[in-house]
Amino acid sequence: MFEEILGLPAHVLVVHAVVVFVPLLAVLAIGYVGLPRWRHRLDWALGILAVTAPVTAFVAVKSGEAFTDALVARGYQGQILNQIFEHSRYGDILFRIVLPLGIVAILLLVVTSGHPRVPQLPNLVTPVLAVAVVALSIGALVYVYLTGHSGAEAVWGTTL
């Protein structure tokens, strides 16, 4: 399932979704925290991205594992394999940041929704969730950069 899309390695196609959706989630989540007057305009997009970004990150990790296995089976070794493993470690960390970010963003959406079915929570819940969203967003931005850069370096580093 995670190996090929139309004859191309799935990973090289899926990573483009991660590069778009993860930073969008991070920036929008920070905006949601920092611009409370705009929350009613950002909530639907934040909810969609809070689900979409972790899914794309998961698919990128799984397709990357399949791609790595295929490269190892073809005899890749040495420096390039070390670069691929470094890229893979960054990707794993990115997924471990984006999944909680999505969950915490959804919790923040629920807590700040003002919906009558949401129980009255202690006043400290919203600021704690807001800090968690900002911290996870910053981590996601850092690791999407590190993951993307290490992957690009592995593929294109010796080209020019």
CSV table of C-alpha atoms in Angstrom, one decimal:
chain,number,residue,atom,x,y,z
A,1,MET,CA,0.0,0.0,0.0
A,2,PHE,CA,2.8,2.4,0.9
A,3,GLU,CA,5.3,1.4,-1.8
A,4,GLU,CA,4.2,2.8,-5.1
A,5,ILE,CA,1.7,5.3,-6.7
A,6,LEU,CA,1.5,4.9,-10.5
A,7,GLY,CA,4.9,3.3,-10.7
A,8,LEU,CA,6.7,5.9,-8.6
A,9,PRO,CA,7.8,5.5,-5.0
A,10,ALA,CA,4.9,6.7,-2.9
A,11,HIS,CA,7.2,8.4,-0.5
A,12,VAL,CA,8.5,11.0,-3.0
A,13,LEU,CA,4.9,12.0,-3.7
A,14,VAL,CA,3.5,11.9,-0.2
A,15,VAL,CA,6.2,14.1,1.3
A,16,HIS,CA,4.9,17.1,-0.7
A,17,ALA,CA,1.6,16.9,1.3
A,18,VAL,CA,3.5,16.9,4.6
A,19,VAL,CA,5.6,19.9,3.5
A,20,VAL,CA,2.4,21.8,2.9
A,21,PHE,CA,0.0,20.5,5.6
A,22,VAL,CA,2.3,20.4,8.6
A,23,PRO,CA,3.5,24.1,8.3
A,24,LEU,CA,-0.1,25.2,7.6
A,25,LEU,CA,-1.3,23.4,10.7
A,26,ALA,CA,1.5,24.9,12.8
A,27,VAL,CA,1.0,28.5,11.6
A,28,LEU,CA,-2.8,28.3,11.7
A,29,ALA,CA,-2.7,26.8,15.3
A,30,ILE,CA,-0.4,29.6,16.4
A,31,GLY,CA,-2.7,32.1,14.8
A,32,TYR,CA,-5.7,30.5,16.5
A,33,VAL,CA,-4.0,30.9,19.9
A,34,GLY,CA,-2.7,34.4,19.2
A,35,LEU,CA,-5.7,35.9,17.5
A,36,PRO,CA,-8.8,35.1,19.6
A,37,ARG,CA,-11.0,37.5,17.6
A,38,TRP,CA,-10.3,35.5,14.4
A,39,ARG,CA,-11.0,32.0,16.0
A,40,HIS,CA,-14.5,31.8,14.5
A,41,ARG,CA,-12.9,32.2,11.0
A,42,LEU,CA,-10.0,29.8,11.6
A,43,ASP,CA,-11.7,27.0,13.5
A,44,TRP,CA,-12.9,25.0,10.5
A,45,ALA,CA,-9.5,25.1,8.8
A,46,LEU,CA,-7.7,24.2,12.0
A,47,GLY,CA,-10.0,21.3,12.5
A,48,ILE,CA,-9.4,19.9,9.0
A,49,LEU,CA,-5.6,20.4,9.2
A,50,ALA,CA,-5.5,18.9,12.7
A,51,VAL,CA,-6.7,15.6,11.1
A,52,THR,CA,-5.0,15.9,7.7
A,53,ALA,CA,-1.5,16.8,8.8
A,54,PRO,CA,-1.0,13.8,11.1
A,55,VAL,CA,-2.4,11.4,8.5
A,56,THR,CA,-0.1,12.7,5.8
A,57,ALA,CA,2.9,12.5,8.2
A,58,PHE,CA,1.9,8.9,9.1
A,59,VAL,CA,1.7,7.9,5.4
A,60,ALA,CA,5.0,9.6,4.7
A,61,VAL,CA,6.7,7.6,7.5
A,62,LYS,CA,5.2,4.3,6.4
A,63,SER,CA,6.0,5.0,2.7
A,64,GLY,CA,9.5,6.0,3.7
A,65,GLU,CA,10.0,2.8,5.5
A,66,ALA,CA,8.9,0.9,2.4
A,67,PHE,CA,11.2,3.0,0.2
A,68,THR,CA,14.1,2.4,2.6
A,69,ASP,CA,13.5,-1.3,2.5
A,70,ALA,CA,13.4,-1.3,-1.3
A,71,LEU,CA,16.7,0.7,-1.4
A,72,VAL,CA,18.4,-1.7,1.1
A,73,ALA,CA,17.2,-4.7,-1.0
A,74,ARG,CA,18.8,-3.1,-4.1
A,75,GLY,CA,22.1,-3.0,-2.3
A,76,TYR,CA,22.3,0.7,-1.2
A,77,GLN,CA,24.9,1.1,1.6
A,78,GLY,CA,27.4,3.4,3.1
A,79,GLN,CA,27.0,7.2,3.3
A,80,ILE,CA,23.8,7.4,1.4
A,81,LEU,CA,22.1,4.8,3.6
A,82,ASN,CA,23.3,6.8,6.7
A,83,GLN,CA,21.7,9.9,5.3
A,84,ILE,CA,18.5,8.0,4.6
A,85,PHE,CA,18.5,6.7,8.2
A,86,GLU,CA,19.1,10.3,9.6
A,87,HIS,CA,16.2,11.5,7.4
A,88,SER,CA,14.0,8.7,8.7
A,89,ARG,CA,14.8,9.5,12.3
A,90,TYR,CA,13.8,13.1,11.7
A,91,GLY,CA,10.6,11.9,10.0
A,92,ASP,CA,9.7,9.7,13.0
A,93,ILE,CA,10.2,12.6,15.4
A,94,LEU,CA,8.1,14.9,13.2
A,95,PHE,CA,5.2,12.4,13.3
A,96,ARG,CA,5.6,12.1,17.1
A,97,ILE,CA,5.2,15.9,17.3
A,98,VAL,CA,2.4,16.4,14.6
A,99,LEU,CA,0.1,13.7,16.1
A,100,PRO,CA,-0.1,15.4,19.5
A,101,LEU,CA,-0.3,18.8,17.9
A,102,GLY,CA,-3.4,17.6,16.0
A,103,ILE,CA,-4.9,16.2,19.1
A,104,VAL,CA,-4.2,19.2,21.3
A,105,ALA,CA,-5.4,21.6,18.5
A,106,ILE,CA,-8.7,19.7,18.4
A,107,LEU,CA,-9.0,19.8,22.2
A,108,LEU,CA,-8.3,23.6,22.1
A,109,LEU,CA,-11.1,23.9,19.4
A,110,VAL,CA,-13.5,22.1,21.7
A,111,VAL,CA,-12.6,24.0,24.8
A,112,THR,CA,-12.9,27.4,23.1
A,113,SER,CA,-16.0,26.6,21.1
A,114,GLY,CA,-18.4,27.9,23.6
A,115,HIS,CA,-20.7,25.0,22.8
A,116,PRO,CA,-23.2,24.3,25.6
A,117,ARG,CA,-22.3,20.6,25.6
A,118,VAL,CA,-18.7,21.3,26.5
A,119,PRO,CA,-18.5,21.0,30.3
A,120,GLN,CA,-17.2,23.9,32.4
A,121,LEU,CA,-13.5,23.3,32.8
A,122,PRO,CA,-11.0,25.0,35.1
A,123,ASN,CA,-9.7,28.3,33.9
A,124,LEU,CA,-6.2,26.9,33.5
A,125,VAL,CA,-7.2,24.4,30.8
A,126,THR,CA,-7.3,26.9,27.9
A,127,PRO,CA,-3.9,28.6,28.6
A,128,VAL,CA,-2.2,25.2,29.1
A,129,LEU,CA,-3.6,23.9,25.8
A,130,ALA,CA,-2.6,27.2,24.1
A,131,VAL,CA,1.0,26.8,25.3
A,132,ALA,CA,1.1,23.2,24.2
A,133,VAL,CA,-0.2,24.1,20.8
A,134,VAL,CA,2.4,26.8,20.3
A,135,ALA,CA,5.3,24.6,21.6
A,136,LEU,CA,4.3,21.7,19.4
A,137,SER,CA,3.8,24.0,16.5
A,138,ILE,CA,7.3,25.3,16.8
A,139,GLY,CA,8.6,21.8,17.2
A,140,ALA,CA,6.7,20.7,14.1
A,141,LEU,CA,8.1,23.6,12.1
A,142,VAL,CA,11.7,22.8,13.1
A,143,TYR,CA,11.3,19.1,12.4
A,144,VAL,CA,9.6,19.6,9.0
A,145,TYR,CA,12.6,21.7,8.0
A,146,LEU,CA,15.1,19.2,9.4
A,147,THR,CA,13.3,16.2,7.8
A,148,GLY,CA,12.9,17.9,4.4
A,149,HIS,CA,16.4,19.3,4.4
A,150,SER,CA,18.0,15.9,5.3
A,151,GLY,CA,15.9,14.2,2.6
A,152,ALA,CA,16.7,16.7,0.0
A,153,GLU,CA,20.4,16.5,0.9
A,154,ALA,CA,20.4,12.7,0.6
A,155,VAL,CA,18.8,13.0,-2.9
A,156,TRP,CA,20.3,16.1,-4.3
A,157,GLY,CA,23.3,16.8,-2.2
A,158,THR,CA,25.9,15.5,-4.7
A,159,THR,CA,24.0,16.6,-7.9
A,160,LEU,CA,25.6,20.1,-8.4
